[in-house]
Tab-separated table of C-alpha atoms in Angstrom:
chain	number	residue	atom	x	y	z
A	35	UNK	CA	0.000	0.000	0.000
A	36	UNK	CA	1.440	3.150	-1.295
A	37	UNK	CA	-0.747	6.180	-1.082
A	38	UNK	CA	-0.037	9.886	-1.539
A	39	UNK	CA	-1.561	13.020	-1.352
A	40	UNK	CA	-0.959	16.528	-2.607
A	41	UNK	CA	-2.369	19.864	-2.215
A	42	UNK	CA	-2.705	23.758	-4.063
A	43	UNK	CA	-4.252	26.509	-3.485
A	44	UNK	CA	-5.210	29.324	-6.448
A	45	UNK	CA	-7.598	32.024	-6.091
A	46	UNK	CA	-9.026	31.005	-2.748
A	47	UNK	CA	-9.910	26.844	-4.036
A	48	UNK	CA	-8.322	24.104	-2.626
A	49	UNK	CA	-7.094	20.952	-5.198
A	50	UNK	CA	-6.264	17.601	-3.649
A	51	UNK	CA	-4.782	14.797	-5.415
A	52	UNK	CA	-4.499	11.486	-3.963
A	53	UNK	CA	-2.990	8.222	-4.952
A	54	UNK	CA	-2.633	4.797	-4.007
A	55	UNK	CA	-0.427	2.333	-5.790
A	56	UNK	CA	-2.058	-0.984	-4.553
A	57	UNK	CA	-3.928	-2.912	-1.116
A	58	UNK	CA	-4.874	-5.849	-0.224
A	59	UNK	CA	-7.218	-7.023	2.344
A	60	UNK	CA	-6.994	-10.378	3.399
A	61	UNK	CA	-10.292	-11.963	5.150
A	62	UNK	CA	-9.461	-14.526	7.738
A	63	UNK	CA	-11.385	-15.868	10.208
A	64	UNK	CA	-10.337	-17.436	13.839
A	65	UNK	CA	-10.627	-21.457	14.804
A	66	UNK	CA	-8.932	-23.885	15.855
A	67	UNK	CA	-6.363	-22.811	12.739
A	68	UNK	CA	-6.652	-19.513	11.215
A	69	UNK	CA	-8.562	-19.988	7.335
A	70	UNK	CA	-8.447	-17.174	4.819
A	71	UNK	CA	-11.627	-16.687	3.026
A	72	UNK	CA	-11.028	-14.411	0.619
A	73	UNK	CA	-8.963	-11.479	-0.857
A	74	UNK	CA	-9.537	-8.475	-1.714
A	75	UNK	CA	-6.917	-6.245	-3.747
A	76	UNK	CA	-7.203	-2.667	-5.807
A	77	UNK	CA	-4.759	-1.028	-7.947
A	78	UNK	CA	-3.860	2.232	-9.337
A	79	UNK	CA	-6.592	4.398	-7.716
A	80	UNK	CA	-6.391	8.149	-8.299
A	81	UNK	CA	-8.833	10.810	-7.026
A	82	UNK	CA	-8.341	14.966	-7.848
A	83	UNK	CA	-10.530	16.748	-5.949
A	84	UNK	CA	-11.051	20.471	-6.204
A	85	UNK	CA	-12.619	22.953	-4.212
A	86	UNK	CA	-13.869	25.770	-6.198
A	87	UNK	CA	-13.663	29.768	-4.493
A	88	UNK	CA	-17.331	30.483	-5.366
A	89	UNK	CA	-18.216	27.169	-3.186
A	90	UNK	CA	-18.624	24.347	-5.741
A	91	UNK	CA	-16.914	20.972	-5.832
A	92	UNK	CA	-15.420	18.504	-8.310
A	93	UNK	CA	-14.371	15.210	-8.248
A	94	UNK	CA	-12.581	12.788	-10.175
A	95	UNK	CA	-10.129	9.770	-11.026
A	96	UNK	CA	-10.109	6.757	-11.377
A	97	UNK	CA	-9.375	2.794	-10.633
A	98	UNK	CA	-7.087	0.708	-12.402
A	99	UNK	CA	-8.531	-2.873	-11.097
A	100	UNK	CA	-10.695	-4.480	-8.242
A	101	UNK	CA	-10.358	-8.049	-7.585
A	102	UNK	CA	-11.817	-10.233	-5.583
A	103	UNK	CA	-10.600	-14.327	-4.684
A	104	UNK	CA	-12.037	-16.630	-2.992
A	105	UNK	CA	-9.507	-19.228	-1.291
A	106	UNK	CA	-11.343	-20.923	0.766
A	107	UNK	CA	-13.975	-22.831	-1.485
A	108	UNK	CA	-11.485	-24.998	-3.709
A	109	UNK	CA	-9.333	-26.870	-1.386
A	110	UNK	CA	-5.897	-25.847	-2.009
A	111	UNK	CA	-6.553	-23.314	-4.804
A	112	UNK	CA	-8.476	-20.076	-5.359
A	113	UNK	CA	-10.465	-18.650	-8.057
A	114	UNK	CA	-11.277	-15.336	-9.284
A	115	UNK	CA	-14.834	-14.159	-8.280
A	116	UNK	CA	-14.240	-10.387	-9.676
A	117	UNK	CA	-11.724	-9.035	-12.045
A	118	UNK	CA	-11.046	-7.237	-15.649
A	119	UNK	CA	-11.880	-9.235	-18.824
A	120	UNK	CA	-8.761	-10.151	-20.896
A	121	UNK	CA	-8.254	-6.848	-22.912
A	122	UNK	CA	-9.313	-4.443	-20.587
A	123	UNK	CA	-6.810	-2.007	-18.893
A	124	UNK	CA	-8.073	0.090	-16.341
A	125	UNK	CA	-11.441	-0.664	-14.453
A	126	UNK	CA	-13.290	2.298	-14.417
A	127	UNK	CA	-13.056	6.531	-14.904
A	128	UNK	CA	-15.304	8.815	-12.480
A	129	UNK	CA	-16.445	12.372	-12.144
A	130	UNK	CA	-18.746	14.436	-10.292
A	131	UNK	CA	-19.708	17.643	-10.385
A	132	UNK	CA	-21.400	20.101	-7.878
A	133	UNK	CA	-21.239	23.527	-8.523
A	134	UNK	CA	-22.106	26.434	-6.657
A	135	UNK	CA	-25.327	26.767	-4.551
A	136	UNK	CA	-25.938	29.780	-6.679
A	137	UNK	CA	-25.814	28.028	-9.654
A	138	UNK	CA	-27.527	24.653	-8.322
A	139	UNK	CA	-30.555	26.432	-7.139
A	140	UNK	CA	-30.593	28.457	-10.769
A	141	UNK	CA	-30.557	24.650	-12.038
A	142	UNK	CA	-33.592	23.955	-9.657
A	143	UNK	CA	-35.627	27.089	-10.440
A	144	UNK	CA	-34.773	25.255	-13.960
A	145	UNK	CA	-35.486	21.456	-13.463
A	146	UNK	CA	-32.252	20.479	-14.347
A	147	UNK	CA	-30.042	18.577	-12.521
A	148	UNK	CA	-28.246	20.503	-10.203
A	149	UNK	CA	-24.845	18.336	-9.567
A	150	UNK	CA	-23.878	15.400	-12.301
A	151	UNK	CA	-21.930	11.871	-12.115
A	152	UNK	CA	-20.100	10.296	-14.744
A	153	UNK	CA	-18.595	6.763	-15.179
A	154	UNK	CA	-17.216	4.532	-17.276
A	155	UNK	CA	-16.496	1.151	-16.494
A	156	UNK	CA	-14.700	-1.377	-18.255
A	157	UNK	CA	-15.528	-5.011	-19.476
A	158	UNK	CA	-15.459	-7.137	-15.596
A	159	UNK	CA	-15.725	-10.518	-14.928
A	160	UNK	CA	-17.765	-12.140	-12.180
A	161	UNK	CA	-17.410	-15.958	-11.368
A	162	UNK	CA	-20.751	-16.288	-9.144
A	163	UNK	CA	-20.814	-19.404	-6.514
A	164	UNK	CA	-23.635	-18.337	-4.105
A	165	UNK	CA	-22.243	-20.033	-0.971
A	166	UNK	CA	-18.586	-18.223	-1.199
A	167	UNK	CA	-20.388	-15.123	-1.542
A	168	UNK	CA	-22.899	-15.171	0.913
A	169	UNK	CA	-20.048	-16.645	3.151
A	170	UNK	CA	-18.195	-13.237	2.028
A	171	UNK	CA	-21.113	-10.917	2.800
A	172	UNK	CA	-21.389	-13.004	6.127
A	173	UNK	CA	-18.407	-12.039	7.087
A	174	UNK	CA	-18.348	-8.308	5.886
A	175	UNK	CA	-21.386	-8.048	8.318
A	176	UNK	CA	-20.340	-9.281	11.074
A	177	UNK	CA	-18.418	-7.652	14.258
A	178	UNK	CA	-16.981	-4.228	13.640
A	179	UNK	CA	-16.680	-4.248	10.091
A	180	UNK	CA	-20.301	-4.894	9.743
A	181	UNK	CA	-21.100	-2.329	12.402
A	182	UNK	CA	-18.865	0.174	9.678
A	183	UNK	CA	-20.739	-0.605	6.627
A	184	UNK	CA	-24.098	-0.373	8.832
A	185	UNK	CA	-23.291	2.814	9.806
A	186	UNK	CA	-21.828	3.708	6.001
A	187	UNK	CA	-24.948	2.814	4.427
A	188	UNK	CA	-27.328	4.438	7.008
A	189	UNK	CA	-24.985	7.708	6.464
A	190	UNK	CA	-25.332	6.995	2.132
A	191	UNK	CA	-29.577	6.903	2.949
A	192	UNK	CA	-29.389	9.918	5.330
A	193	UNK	CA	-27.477	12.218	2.868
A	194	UNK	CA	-29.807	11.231	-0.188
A	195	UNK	CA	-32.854	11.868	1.594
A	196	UNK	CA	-31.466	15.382	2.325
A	197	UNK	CA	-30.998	16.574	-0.798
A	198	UNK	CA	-34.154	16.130	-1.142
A	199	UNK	CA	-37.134	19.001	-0.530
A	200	UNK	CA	-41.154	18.588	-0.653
A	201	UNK	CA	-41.481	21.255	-3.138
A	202	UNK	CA	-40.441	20.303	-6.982
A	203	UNK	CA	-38.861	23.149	-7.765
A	204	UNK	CA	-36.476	22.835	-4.746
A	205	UNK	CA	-35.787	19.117	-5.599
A	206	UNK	CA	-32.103	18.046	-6.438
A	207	UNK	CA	-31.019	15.719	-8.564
A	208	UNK	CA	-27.742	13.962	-10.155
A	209	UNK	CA	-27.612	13.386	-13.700
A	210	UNK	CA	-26.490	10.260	-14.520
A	211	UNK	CA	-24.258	9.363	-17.242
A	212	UNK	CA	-23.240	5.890	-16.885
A	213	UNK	CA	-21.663	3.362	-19.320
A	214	UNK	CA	-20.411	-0.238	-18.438
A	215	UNK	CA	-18.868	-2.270	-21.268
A	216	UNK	CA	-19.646	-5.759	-21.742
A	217	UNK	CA	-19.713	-7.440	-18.061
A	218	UNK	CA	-18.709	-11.251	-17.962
A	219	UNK	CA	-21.201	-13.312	-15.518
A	220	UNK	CA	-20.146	-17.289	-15.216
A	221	UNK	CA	-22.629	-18.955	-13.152
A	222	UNK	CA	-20.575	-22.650	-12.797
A	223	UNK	CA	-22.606	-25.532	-11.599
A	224	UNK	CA	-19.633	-26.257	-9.279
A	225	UNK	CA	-16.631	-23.963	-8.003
A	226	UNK	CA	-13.936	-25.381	-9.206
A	227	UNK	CA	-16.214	-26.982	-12.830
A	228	UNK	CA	-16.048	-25.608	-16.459
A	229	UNK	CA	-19.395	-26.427	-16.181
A	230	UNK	CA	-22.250	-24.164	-16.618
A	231	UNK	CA	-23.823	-20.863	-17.832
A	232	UNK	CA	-22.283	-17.845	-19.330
A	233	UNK	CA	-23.890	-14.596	-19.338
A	234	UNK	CA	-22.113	-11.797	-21.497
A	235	UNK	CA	-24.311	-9.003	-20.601
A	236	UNK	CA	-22.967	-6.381	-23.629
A	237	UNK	CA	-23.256	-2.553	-23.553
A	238	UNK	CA	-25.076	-1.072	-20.523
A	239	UNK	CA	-25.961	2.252	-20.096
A	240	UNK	CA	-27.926	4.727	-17.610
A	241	UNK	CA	-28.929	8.026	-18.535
A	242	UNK	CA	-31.487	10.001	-16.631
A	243	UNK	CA	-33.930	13.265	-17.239
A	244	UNK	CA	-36.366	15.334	-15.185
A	245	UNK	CA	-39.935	15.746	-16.155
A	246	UNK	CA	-43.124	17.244	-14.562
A	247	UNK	CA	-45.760	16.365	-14.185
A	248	UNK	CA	-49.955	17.049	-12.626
A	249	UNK	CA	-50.355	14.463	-10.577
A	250	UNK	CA	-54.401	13.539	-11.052
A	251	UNK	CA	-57.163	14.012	-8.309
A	252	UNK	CA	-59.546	15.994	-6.945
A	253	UNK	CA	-58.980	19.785	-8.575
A	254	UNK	CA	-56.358	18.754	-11.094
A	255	UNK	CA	-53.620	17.265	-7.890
A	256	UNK	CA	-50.110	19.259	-7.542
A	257	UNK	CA	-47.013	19.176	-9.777
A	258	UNK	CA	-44.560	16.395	-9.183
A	259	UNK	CA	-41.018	15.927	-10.089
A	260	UNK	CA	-39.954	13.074	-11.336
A	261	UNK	CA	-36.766	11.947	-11.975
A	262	UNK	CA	-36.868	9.204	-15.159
A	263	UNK	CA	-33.814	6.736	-15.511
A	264	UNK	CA	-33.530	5.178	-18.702
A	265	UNK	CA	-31.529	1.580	-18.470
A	266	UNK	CA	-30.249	0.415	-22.029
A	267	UNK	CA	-28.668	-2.649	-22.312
A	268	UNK	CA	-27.238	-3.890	-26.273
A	269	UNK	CA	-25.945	-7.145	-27.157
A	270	UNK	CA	-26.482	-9.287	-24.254
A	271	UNK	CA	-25.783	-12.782	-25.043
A	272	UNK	CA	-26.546	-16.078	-22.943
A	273	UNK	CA	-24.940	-19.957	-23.806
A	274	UNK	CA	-23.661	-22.826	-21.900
A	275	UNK	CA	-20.132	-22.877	-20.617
């Protein structure tokens, strides 16, 4: 694990820049012998973060890999449960934007979007065997990493539900601009078989828009704001291993 982290200052903002070269968490549990379950490793992660002077914030970077093995399952081996396809060099690209509260609540008055995501995510592949993972997400919730990702979560609900107001035109809202190329799902009939179903799930993408509407009842009902997410997915192929 090799992080770093920079800093500037110009005209009153504030840009960060942090890096980390590579970690890796190994998951063991405690018995009569210790057993690893699983580990997980990232690459190549780099987030620039920048603090505008009139108050807005940006965000971005990105991740050169994520994977996941499980060595517990296959008795003297591992296997991959997440990675990158063959061909694919860096996992995934990310930025977010939130400007100003000037200009977000001009965006508002609008119905736009006031703050924006964007991501693009390279071809993965997932090997799914349902008892490693839920013996994964088991452990991930248990003791006080589960009490972390309890409290992580709760904090993720808790700041979504605040950006939110009653009245449509103070609403906020991301816009999403999402593409994921060609995931790789193997669903073997057995860990460690060449047996079973492939799923190549093609081109996803996730776009979203704002639209108003009058909702109907008694004297015509009150304008709501609706945020519509459009989910496109091309090419998706399905065959036997």
């Amino acid at each position: 694990c090799s992080p770093s982290a920079a800093g500037a200052t110009a005209a009153g903002g504030l840009r960060v820049l942090a890096q980390l070269q590579a970690l890796s968490v190994s998951l063991n549990v405690q018995g009569g012998a210790a057993q690893q379950l699983g580990v997980f490793a990232m690459r190549e992660l780099v987030t620039e973060v920048s603090f505008l002077p009139e108050g807005g914030m940006s965000v971005s970077g990105q991740l050169g890999n994520l994977t996941v093995q499980d060595t517990s399952t296959v008795a003297g081996g591992e296997y991959e449960m997440l990675g990158l396809r063959e061909g694919a060099h860096s996992l995934l690209t990310f930025e977010y934007d939130s400007p100003a509260e000037e200009a977000r609540a001009a965006a508002r008055a609008a119905l736009r979007c006031d703050t924006s995501l964007r991501l693009r995510m390279s071809s993965v592949r997932v090997s799914y065997w349902h008892p490693a993972v839920m013996r994964i997400v088991g452990y991930l919730q248990e003791g006080v990493l589960g009490a972390l990702m309890s409290a992580t979560a709760s904090t993720v609900v808790q700041v979504a539900r605040s950006v939110l107001a009653d009245g449509a035109e103070d609403a906020s809202a991301i816009a999403l601009d999402i593409e994921v190329g060609s995931p790789l799902v193997l669903l073997p009939f057995e860990p460690d078989s060449s047996d079973g179903l492939r799923g190549d799930l093609g081109s996803i993408a996730v776009h979203n828009s704002l639209e108003r509407r009058t909702a109907a009842g008694p004297g015509g009902g009150g304008a709501e704001l609706l945020d519509c997410i459009v989910v496109a997915i091309e090419r998706m192929q399905l065959s036997a291993l």
